[in-house]
Structures are given as C-alpha cells and as structure tokens.
Tab-separated table of C-alpha atoms in Angstrom:
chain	number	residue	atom	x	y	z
A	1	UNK	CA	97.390	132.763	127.334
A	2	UNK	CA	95.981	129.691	125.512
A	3	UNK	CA	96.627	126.225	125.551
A	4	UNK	CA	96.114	124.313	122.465
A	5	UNK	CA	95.870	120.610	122.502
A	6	UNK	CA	96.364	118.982	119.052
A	7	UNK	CA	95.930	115.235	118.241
A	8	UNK	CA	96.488	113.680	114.825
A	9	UNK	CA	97.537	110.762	112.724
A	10	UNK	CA	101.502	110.405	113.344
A	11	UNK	CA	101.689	110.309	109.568
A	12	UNK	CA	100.583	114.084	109.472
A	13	UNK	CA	103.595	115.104	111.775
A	14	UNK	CA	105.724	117.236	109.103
A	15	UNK	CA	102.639	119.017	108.404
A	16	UNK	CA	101.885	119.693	111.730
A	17	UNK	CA	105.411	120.928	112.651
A	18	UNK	CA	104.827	123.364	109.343
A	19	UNK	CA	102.112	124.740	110.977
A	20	UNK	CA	103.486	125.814	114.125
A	21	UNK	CA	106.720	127.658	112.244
A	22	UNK	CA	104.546	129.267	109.831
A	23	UNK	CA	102.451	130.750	113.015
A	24	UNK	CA	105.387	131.318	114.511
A	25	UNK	CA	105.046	128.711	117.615
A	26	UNK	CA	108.590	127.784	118.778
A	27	UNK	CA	107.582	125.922	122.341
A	28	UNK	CA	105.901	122.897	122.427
A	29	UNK	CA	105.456	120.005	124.257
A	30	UNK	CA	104.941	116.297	122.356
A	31	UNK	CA	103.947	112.443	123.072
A	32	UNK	CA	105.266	110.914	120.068
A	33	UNK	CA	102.707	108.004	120.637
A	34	UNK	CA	98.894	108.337	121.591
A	35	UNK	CA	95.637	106.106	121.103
A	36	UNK	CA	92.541	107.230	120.170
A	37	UNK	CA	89.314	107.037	117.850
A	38	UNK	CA	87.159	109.903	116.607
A	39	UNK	CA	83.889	110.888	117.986
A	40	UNK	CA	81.817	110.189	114.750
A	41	UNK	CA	83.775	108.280	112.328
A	42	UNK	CA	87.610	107.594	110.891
A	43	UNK	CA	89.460	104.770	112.151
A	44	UNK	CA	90.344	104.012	115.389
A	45	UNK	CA	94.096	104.800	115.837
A	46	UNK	CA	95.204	102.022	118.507
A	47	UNK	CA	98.898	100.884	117.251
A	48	UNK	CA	97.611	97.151	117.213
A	49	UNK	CA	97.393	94.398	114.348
A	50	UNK	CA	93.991	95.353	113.637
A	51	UNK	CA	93.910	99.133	114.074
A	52	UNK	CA	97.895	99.899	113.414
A	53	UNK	CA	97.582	103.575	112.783
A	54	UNK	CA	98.901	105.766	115.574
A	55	UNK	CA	98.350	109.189	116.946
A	56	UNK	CA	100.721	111.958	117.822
A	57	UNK	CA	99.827	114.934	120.049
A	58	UNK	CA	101.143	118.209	120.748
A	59	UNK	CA	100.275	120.970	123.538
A	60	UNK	CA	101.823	124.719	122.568
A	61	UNK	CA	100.829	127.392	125.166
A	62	UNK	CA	100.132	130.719	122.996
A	63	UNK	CA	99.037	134.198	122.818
A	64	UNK	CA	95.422	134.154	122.873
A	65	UNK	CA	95.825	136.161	119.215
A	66	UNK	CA	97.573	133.094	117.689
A	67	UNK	CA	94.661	130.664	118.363
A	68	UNK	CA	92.547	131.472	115.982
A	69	UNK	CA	95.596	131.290	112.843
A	70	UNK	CA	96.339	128.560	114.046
A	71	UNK	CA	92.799	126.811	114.320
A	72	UNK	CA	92.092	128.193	110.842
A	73	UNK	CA	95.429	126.066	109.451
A	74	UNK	CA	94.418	122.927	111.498
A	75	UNK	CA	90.954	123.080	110.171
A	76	UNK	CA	92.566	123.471	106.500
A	77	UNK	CA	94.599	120.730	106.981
A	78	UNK	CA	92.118	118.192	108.131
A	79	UNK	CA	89.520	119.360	105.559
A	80	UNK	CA	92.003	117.694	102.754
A	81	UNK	CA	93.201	114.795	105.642
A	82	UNK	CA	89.771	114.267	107.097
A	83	UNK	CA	89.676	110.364	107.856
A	84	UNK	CA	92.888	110.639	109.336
A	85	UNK	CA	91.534	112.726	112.476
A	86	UNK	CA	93.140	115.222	113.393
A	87	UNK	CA	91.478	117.522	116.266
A	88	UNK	CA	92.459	120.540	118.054
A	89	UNK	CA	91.207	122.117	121.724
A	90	UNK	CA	91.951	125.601	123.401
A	91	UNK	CA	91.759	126.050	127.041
A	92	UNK	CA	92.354	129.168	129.243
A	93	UNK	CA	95.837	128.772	131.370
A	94	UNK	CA	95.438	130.745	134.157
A	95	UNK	CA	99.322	131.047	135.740
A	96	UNK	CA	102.680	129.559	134.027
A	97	UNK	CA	106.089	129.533	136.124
C-alpha cells in the first residue's frame, strides 16, 4: 500500500476529484485549506491580501499498482496548470487498522 499526498491550487479541485474517479480512488482524506509556495517558482499560495490564492490537499491510501496512473494524470494536469502548483508524493504505509 501507498500513500499519496497531493497539494494544489483550490481552484483545481473538480479536476482533482476527476482524477481520483477515473482511477477509481473512492477513500480519501481532505484539508479544504492549506498554505504553501513552490520550491522553484509559481506564486506563493498564503490566503492573504497579497498572496490570496489557496491550496487544497488530499491524502488517498492505494494499491501500490494505482500510483503510477495516477501520477501520470497529476503530471498531465499540471503540465497544462503549471503556475498553479500542484505536487504529488508517495510514501510506503507499512500497517492500516
């Protein structure tokens, strides 16, 4: 099993959601509101006068066969949306209850 962190501007939500139904990814966990900047460039996303965009982020725990689909539509996505930031990370989850 796989987790798979996903972060990305809240404007890019429906999209998102699109993406986990057409891979099939019912469970999911979601903070409506984060903060963040990218590593290299894009916008700072801090929900403030200055910086008013906002992030969104999700965490789905998968098959380790679905990461891979699903990394391929993220990295899709954000090649068209690329200043809006969008970023995805996999780790290993090692027991669930």
């Amino acid at each position: 099993m796989k987790a798979i962190f996903i972060s990305y501007n809240q404007a890019l939500t429906d999209r998102i959601n699109a993406i986990l139904d057409e891979q099939h990814i019912r469970g999911f966990t979601r903070w409506a509101l984060t903060e963040g900047r990218g590593t290299h460039d894009g916008e700072p996303h801090y929900g403030t006068h200055a910086w008013p965009s906002v992030n969104s982020s999700v965490l789905a725990i998968v098959e380790d066969a679905q990461v891979e689909p699903v990394l391929d539509a993220l990295r899709k996505l954000d090649s068209t949306t690329h200043m809006q930031g969008s970023r995805a990370f996999v780790w290993n989850i090692e027991q669930m209850s």
